[in-house]
């Protein structure tokens, strides 16, 4: 009996388990998936919680519901991965699992303690919040319900972060939320980012930067946070710029899983070195990586994990057959960007092509508009939660191709 | 000092071929971003070139602090605003891979 072991039952791991259960003969293979948490979180939904659009029950379901019955599910922390011995040791009962193939899908996680004064300065979850986990998003929602206004600063600690458009969405939704509450004139909204502009890619950065300006959101670019000064209520950068806040919303340093760190398998941020086209480990031939856990220079996002899926499955199956993996992953990402007032923007890009205007997924028709605000884009985003729970996690067919297409784009 | 003509630069001023790099070019590129190179700068630039020769890409800020032992704060003093980007530029390496 051979073993396929999957570490992590989030978006990537769950999709791989479903697909591989269809492909592998249960007489020959057992599939095991390990995760420390029994709950599956719909992470794109965290963004909506601070504004009271979603509540906790919209974003949590039991993980087991999304995994096929033939897959063995173990809820445990991972103690260590020993890739040279092709085995993993779990915390629960010190269980040892020997594997033939391993898929790492352990994601990325926030580390607010990386920034001095963030969690240890007295303001944490009083006037300093994050919406990058459920607990933080709920606490921020409670705070915003009663906030009378002041200076709201959103800060990204360092790149890369999971869902790089989420900070922009948070800003756009804040502008909308305070308008709705009738206190927009009492709130100053500031975005302090280590990036040189609103976004990394030039054309999208110009358009999204223009939207910030239209909404009266002040951009502080090239801001690399060094510390939070809780007494003075300022964040200070390495080059001694200060930005004052009444309410600080942070997107903390993102890192790979602690288990990757304990296993010495990661780079300086504990992301696993991964071939950016085959999605195989750079160091071990029987290990593949899906989603945020790897260090490929693509967005860390569910859509990207979804576009990686086909390539990971094909290359796993090829490896099992003794064939070389194919370099098929092109860095494809697409993101709905909520822009407030029931509108949204959609961007679609890959390693080589920056986000461009156009129509998606059907060239010339859409129904979604690229790099342009529309109501349809917003409804696409809201509908996506249903598609996520009902189609995507189970590895079903989505109406988007894995490789990016130039059709319908205006270069 | 001026940038030599015919130097293969992209539209953001990054050298597209690290093999044509030499110390004179580094000085010119540094001057362009307003930096006069001291021994401390050179130490970091040489380290960055070695790191890039191993990995095939320009090192990130965390890789530079881990690898050289120079603190982030000091790096921001030596290479103001974006140290990783400026070090890559002066060391004649490509732009650090976009991280979105």
XYZ file of C-alpha atoms in Angstrom:
511
model
C 0.000 0.000 0.000
C 1.387 3.394 -0.971
C 0.697 6.662 0.835
C -0.072 10.153 -0.397
C 0.150 12.512 2.553
C -1.313 16.002 2.381
C -0.366 18.532 5.059
C -3.010 21.209 5.513
C -6.732 20.991 4.755
C -7.312 24.574 3.726
C -8.230 25.603 0.198
C -5.234 23.966 -1.529
C -5.036 20.745 0.505
C -8.782 20.107 0.336
C -8.830 20.505 -3.454
C -5.848 18.145 -3.846
C -7.484 15.505 -1.598
C -10.675 15.586 -3.646
C -8.917 15.379 -7.000
C -6.441 12.683 -5.982
C -9.210 10.563 -4.447
C -10.709 10.433 -7.955
C -7.405 9.514 -9.601
C -5.792 6.993 -7.261
C -6.888 3.383 -6.908
C -7.953 2.828 -3.270
C -6.646 -0.758 -3.466
C -3.163 0.624 -4.044
C -3.135 3.980 -2.329
C -4.208 5.488 0.921
C -4.633 9.245 1.109
C -4.110 10.932 4.469
C -4.724 14.608 5.175
C -3.553 16.330 8.354
C -4.715 19.647 9.787
C -4.678 21.098 13.290
C -8.087 22.743 13.013
C -11.417 20.995 12.479
C -12.976 24.164 11.080
C -12.617 25.335 7.505
C -12.505 29.114 7.265
C -13.655 30.958 4.157
C -10.818 33.432 4.453
C -11.950 35.892 1.737
C -14.946 36.495 4.000
C -12.839 37.888 6.877
C -12.677 41.207 5.004
C -16.450 41.687 5.295
C -16.721 40.942 9.014
C -15.433 44.297 10.377
C -18.180 46.055 8.419
C -20.962 43.761 9.611
C -21.566 42.377 6.103
C -20.700 38.811 7.133
C -20.777 37.214 10.550
C -18.796 34.258 11.883
C -21.335 31.694 10.735
C -20.902 32.785 7.097
C -17.243 31.833 7.075
C -16.935 28.591 9.091
C -17.894 25.053 8.171
C -16.524 21.667 9.338
C -13.516 20.569 7.282
C -14.730 16.972 7.168
C -17.736 17.999 5.044
C -15.467 18.922 2.158
C -13.307 15.811 2.114
C -14.214 12.526 0.415
C -15.022 9.578 2.713
C -12.114 7.548 1.310
C -9.582 10.071 2.652
C -8.255 9.516 6.169
C -8.421 12.794 8.102
C -6.207 13.389 11.136
C -6.607 16.475 13.272
C -3.226 17.174 14.830
C -0.342 19.636 14.838
C 2.669 18.632 12.792
C 5.774 18.187 14.907
C 8.281 17.842 12.099
C 8.659 16.832 8.471
C 11.693 14.652 7.717
C 11.938 14.824 3.927
C 15.147 12.778 3.715
C 13.343 9.903 5.398
C 10.017 10.606 3.638
C 8.157 10.759 6.905
C 6.208 13.174 9.088
C 5.835 13.094 12.849
C 2.603 14.435 14.332
C 2.090 15.975 17.775
C -0.903 13.773 18.448
C 0.380 10.511 19.986
C 3.771 11.191 18.290
C 2.321 9.344 15.327
C 4.776 8.692 12.496
C 3.491 8.696 8.910
C 5.740 7.360 6.164
C 4.787 8.695 2.762
C 5.574 7.996 -0.878
C 4.423 11.433 -1.983
C 3.864 14.558 0.084
C 1.807 17.642 -0.748
C 2.524 20.661 1.409
C -0.481 22.969 1.748
C 0.244 24.544 5.121
C -0.517 28.100 4.016
C 0.735 31.423 5.352
C 0.077 32.880 8.768
C 0.289 36.292 10.423
C 2.998 37.273 12.905
C 2.151 40.639 14.473
C 4.840 40.032 17.126
C 7.480 40.590 14.397
C 6.848 44.337 14.710
C 7.985 45.918 17.955
C 5.193 47.399 20.042
C 2.440 45.813 17.971
C 1.146 43.215 20.443
C 3.278 44.097 23.458
C 2.724 47.849 23.646
C -0.696 47.985 25.299
C -2.872 48.897 22.321
C -3.380 45.422 20.851
C -7.090 44.825 20.290
C -7.878 48.125 22.018
C -7.056 50.468 19.152
C -4.782 48.167 17.132
C -6.480 45.389 15.164
C -6.002 42.995 12.290
C -8.698 41.433 10.121
C -6.344 38.700 8.871
C -7.763 36.145 11.270
C -11.301 35.529 12.431
C -10.777 36.610 16.021
C -9.231 39.919 14.929
C -11.945 40.594 12.346
C -14.694 40.053 14.949
C -12.968 42.311 17.501
C -12.535 45.019 14.894
C -16.233 44.740 13.996
C -17.151 45.358 17.645
C -14.829 48.348 17.790
C -16.112 49.913 14.566
C -19.730 49.557 15.637
C -19.208 52.235 18.277
C -16.324 54.262 16.848
C -17.096 57.954 16.572
C -14.308 58.716 14.107
C -10.705 59.850 14.022
C -7.648 58.861 12.088
C -7.731 55.327 10.706
C -4.373 54.054 9.510
C -4.097 50.818 7.568
C -0.546 49.489 7.489
C 1.036 46.584 5.627
C 4.094 45.473 7.619
C 6.037 43.788 4.842
C 5.563 41.918 1.596
C 4.604 39.276 0.626
C 1.152 39.089 2.210
C -1.745 36.764 1.642
C -4.301 38.345 -0.727
C -2.366 41.463 -1.754
C -5.551 43.290 -2.800
C -7.213 42.924 0.616
C -5.682 46.145 2.014
C -7.188 48.130 -0.862
C -10.545 46.452 -0.390
C -10.466 47.270 3.305
C -9.823 50.931 2.495
C -12.581 51.132 -0.126
C -15.054 49.398 2.181
C -14.078 51.698 5.069
C -14.858 54.720 2.922
C -18.268 53.197 2.084
C -18.961 52.085 5.673
C -18.284 55.488 7.212
C -20.406 57.157 4.507
C -23.286 54.816 5.366
C -22.888 55.614 9.043
C -22.862 59.336 8.276
C -19.445 59.964 9.817
C -17.186 59.920 6.737
C -16.330 63.593 7.378
C -15.091 62.634 10.851
C -12.770 59.891 9.645
C -9.421 60.399 8.021
C -8.309 57.282 6.126
C -4.590 56.718 5.597
C -2.803 53.858 3.826
C 0.845 53.377 4.845
C 2.448 50.724 2.638
C 5.987 49.480 1.934
C 5.111 49.473 -1.783
C 5.983 52.481 -3.951
C 2.282 52.923 -4.858
C -1.206 51.509 -4.354
C -0.211 48.178 -5.925
C 2.891 46.501 -7.328
C 2.037 46.274 -11.009
C 2.219 49.660 -12.819
C -1.095 49.898 -14.728
C -3.189 48.503 -11.895
C -1.279 50.676 -9.435
C -2.136 53.825 -11.409
C -5.841 52.980 -11.694
C -6.243 51.776 -8.092
C -4.179 54.739 -6.839
C -6.588 57.029 -8.694
C -9.516 55.341 -6.928
C -7.895 55.954 -3.521
C -7.520 59.612 -4.391
C -11.128 59.932 -5.592
C -12.304 58.477 -2.307
C -10.149 60.857 -0.307
C -7.848 58.120 1.031
C -4.348 59.364 1.750
C -1.484 57.170 0.502
C 1.878 57.022 2.325
C 4.126 54.919 0.015
C 7.572 53.414 0.798
C 6.661 53.140 4.481
C 8.565 50.257 6.072
C 7.315 49.919 9.627
C 9.921 49.525 12.375
C 7.772 49.924 15.484
C 4.473 50.968 16.982
C 4.789 53.715 19.580
C 1.660 53.110 21.667
C 2.214 56.106 23.952
C 2.479 58.625 21.121
C 0.040 56.682 18.916
C 2.346 56.703 15.934
C 3.852 54.043 13.730
C 7.497 54.707 12.932
C 9.398 53.542 9.863
C 13.040 52.470 9.599
C 13.833 55.856 8.102
C 12.117 57.670 10.995
C 8.905 58.740 9.285
C 5.997 58.866 11.709
C 2.317 58.346 10.922
C -0.197 59.180 13.645
C -3.193 56.969 14.281
C -6.277 56.786 16.466
C -7.146 53.384 15.066
C -4.429 51.195 13.595
C -5.384 48.267 11.379
C -2.366 46.118 10.621
C -1.622 43.473 8.061
C 1.244 41.857 9.945
C 4.255 40.001 8.584
C 3.139 36.794 6.861
C 5.163 33.624 7.243
C 4.846 29.985 6.349
C 3.815 27.408 8.925
C 5.755 26.852 12.166
C 6.050 23.204 11.149
C 8.039 24.283 8.077
C 10.318 26.330 10.332
C 10.798 23.395 12.741
C 11.666 21.163 9.793
C 14.203 23.670 8.371
C 12.508 23.411 5.008
C 11.693 27.075 4.466
C 13.324 30.278 3.253
C 13.813 33.309 5.516
C 10.032 33.627 5.872
C 9.445 29.873 6.220
C 8.020 29.520 2.721
C 9.088 26.289 0.988
C 11.434 26.728 -2.003
C 9.333 25.610 -4.965
C 9.904 25.409 -8.704
C 7.689 28.203 -9.970
C 6.534 26.319 -13.087
C 6.323 22.647 -11.997
C 5.331 23.374 -8.358
C 7.624 20.599 -7.194
C 9.965 21.131 -4.246
C 13.373 22.377 -5.365
C 15.027 19.882 -3.033
C 12.881 16.727 -2.931
C 11.393 14.987 -5.941
C 8.471 13.427 -4.061
C 7.198 16.710 -2.592
C 4.808 19.164 -4.265
C 3.595 22.472 -2.885
C 0.241 24.148 -3.461
C -0.981 27.587 -2.419
C 0.569 30.055 0.014
C 3.049 27.595 1.552
C 5.524 27.857 -1.331
C 7.829 30.708 -2.288
C 6.784 31.108 -5.932
C 6.503 34.795 -6.889
C 2.745 34.631 -7.483
C -0.022 36.119 -5.335
C -0.841 34.229 -2.168
C -4.544 33.700 -2.784
C -7.194 31.017 -3.143
C -7.604 31.766 -6.846
C -3.911 31.056 -7.352
C -4.144 27.782 -5.391
C -7.050 26.892 -7.665
C -5.031 27.644 -10.809
C -2.116 25.625 -9.361
C -4.357 22.620 -8.742
C -4.419 21.233 -12.274
C -0.625 21.504 -12.561
C 0.014 19.886 -9.155
C -2.345 16.992 -9.929
C -0.905 16.388 -13.397
C 2.669 16.523 -12.126
C 1.935 14.281 -9.132
C 0.416 11.701 -11.467
C 3.342 12.028 -13.883
C 5.842 11.557 -11.045
C 3.977 8.468 -9.840
C 4.296 7.116 -13.410
C 8.022 7.883 -13.387
C 7.757 10.872 -15.776
C 9.278 14.321 -15.310
C 6.879 17.076 -14.173
C 5.824 19.642 -16.780
C 6.534 23.377 -16.315
C 2.914 24.421 -16.804
C 2.127 26.899 -14.035
C 2.231 30.478 -15.347
C 1.542 32.396 -12.127
C -2.087 32.976 -13.072
C -4.082 34.965 -10.501
C -7.383 36.724 -10.563
C -8.886 38.802 -7.821
C -12.182 40.540 -7.304
C -11.481 43.811 -5.545
C -14.451 45.121 -3.568
C -14.530 48.870 -4.087
C -17.533 49.842 -1.964
C -21.073 51.016 -2.823
C -21.863 47.568 -4.314
C -19.162 47.823 -6.927
C -16.009 45.899 -7.602
C -12.974 45.682 -9.854
C -11.563 42.469 -11.307
C -7.918 41.884 -12.170
C -6.426 38.921 -14.051
C -2.664 38.464 -14.495
C 0.297 36.066 -14.379
C 4.105 35.997 -13.940
C 4.687 37.896 -17.174
C 1.559 39.911 -17.927
C 0.417 42.654 -15.568
C -3.317 43.282 -14.989
C -4.825 44.865 -18.100
C -8.256 46.296 -18.895
C -10.740 44.184 -20.889
C -13.571 41.670 -20.410
C -13.503 38.315 -18.557
C -13.845 35.351 -18.837
C -15.494 35.596 -22.293
C -13.513 37.966 -24.547
C -15.528 41.034 -25.546
C -18.552 39.905 -23.521
C -17.560 39.439 -19.926
C -19.783 39.592 -17.948
C -16.941 40.862 -15.757
C -14.947 44.021 -16.537
C -11.214 43.983 -15.950
C -9.501 46.882 -14.176
C -12.735 48.833 -14.113
C -15.420 49.299 -11.462
C -18.768 47.608 -12.066
C -21.784 46.283 -10.158
C -21.414 42.898 -11.908
C -17.909 42.495 -10.494
C -19.327 43.046 -7.000
C -22.025 40.416 -7.532
C -19.358 38.074 -8.855
C -17.491 38.463 -5.603
C -20.576 37.922 -3.457
C -21.573 34.860 -5.507
C -18.079 33.469 -5.141
C -18.693 32.398 -1.530
C -21.335 29.941 -2.747
C -19.053 28.675 -5.504
C -16.217 28.279 -3.001
C -18.170 26.068 -0.599
C -20.084 24.136 -3.243
C -17.770 23.755 -6.236
C -14.211 24.936 -5.759
C -13.224 23.018 -2.603
C -14.507 19.773 -4.072
C -12.340 20.274 -7.131
C -15.332 20.831 -9.420
C -15.212 22.601 -12.766
C -14.953 26.376 -12.523
C -15.634 28.611 -15.543
C -12.015 29.861 -15.564
C -8.994 28.344 -17.331
C -5.838 27.538 -15.334
C -3.513 29.311 -17.764
C -4.082 33.007 -18.296
C -5.414 34.084 -21.701
C -4.754 37.354 -23.524
C -8.093 37.122 -25.360
C -10.394 39.972 -24.346
C -7.564 42.044 -22.865
C -6.508 45.425 -24.197
C -2.721 45.397 -24.138
C 30.260 60.126 -13.322
C 27.807 59.209 -16.030
C 26.228 55.924 -16.937
C 28.162 54.350 -19.824
C 26.223 54.341 -23.083
C 24.785 51.096 -24.424
C 24.438 49.710 -20.911
C 21.592 47.148 -20.964
C 19.129 48.826 -18.569
C 15.394 48.242 -18.306
C 12.977 51.173 -18.079
C 13.401 51.330 -14.300
C 17.179 51.515 -14.559
C 17.970 47.928 -13.545
C 20.799 46.196 -15.373
C 19.290 43.407 -17.450
C 22.581 41.507 -17.802
C 24.469 41.131 -14.483
C 27.582 39.858 -16.292
C 28.478 43.290 -17.746
C 28.627 44.760 -14.215
C 31.836 46.173 -12.799
C 32.734 48.497 -9.919
C 32.761 51.574 -12.127
C 29.230 50.850 -13.300
C 28.208 50.316 -9.665
C 29.548 53.752 -8.740
C 27.640 55.359 -11.612
C 24.401 53.536 -10.746
C 24.822 54.492 -7.083
C 25.353 58.116 -7.950
C 22.169 58.041 -9.979
C 20.181 57.113 -6.858
C 22.094 59.652 -4.772
C 24.449 57.317 -2.893
C 28.193 57.673 -2.492
C 29.620 54.221 -1.880
C 31.611 53.586 1.308
C 33.364 50.354 2.334
C 30.211 49.339 4.246
C 28.148 49.757 1.076
C 30.646 47.668 -0.893
C 30.546 44.868 1.646
C 26.792 44.561 1.223
C 26.911 44.887 -2.562
C 29.534 42.149 -2.851
C 27.494 39.914 -0.574
C 24.379 40.556 -2.689
C 26.222 39.598 -5.877
C 27.385 36.355 -4.329
C 23.910 35.573 -3.047
C 22.423 36.263 -6.482
C 25.045 34.080 -8.182
C 23.857 31.196 -5.968
C 20.107 31.737 -6.156
C 19.737 33.376 -9.556
C 17.859 36.355 -8.170
C 18.352 39.539 -6.180
C 18.192 38.950 -2.405
C 15.239 40.201 -0.352
C 15.634 42.562 2.602
C 15.376 39.710 5.103
C 17.959 37.682 3.208
C 20.332 40.649 3.281
C 19.960 41.254 7.032
C 20.284 37.517 7.774
C 23.235 37.113 5.435
C 25.280 40.208 6.274
C 24.349 40.740 9.911
C 23.641 44.402 9.119
C 20.439 45.534 10.837
C 17.430 46.707 8.857
C 17.733 50.144 10.406
C 21.346 50.455 9.316
C 20.445 49.272 5.818
C 17.840 52.032 5.568
C 20.535 54.552 6.546
C 22.969 53.232 3.940
C 20.396 52.770 1.191
C 17.496 55.117 2.032
C 13.838 54.323 1.137
C 14.024 50.829 -0.370
C 17.309 49.104 0.535
C 16.577 45.793 -1.225
C 15.678 47.553 -4.452
C 18.613 49.975 -4.304
C 21.115 47.246 -3.461
C 19.828 45.160 -6.388
C 20.141 48.142 -8.686
C 23.675 49.106 -7.679
C 24.839 45.478 -7.604
C 23.640 45.145 -11.189
C 21.073 42.483 -10.386
C 17.549 42.407 -11.760
C 14.712 44.045 -9.885
C 13.789 41.882 -6.862
C 10.898 39.635 -7.908
C 7.580 41.377 -7.420
C 5.830 39.849 -4.479
C 2.172 40.016 -5.278
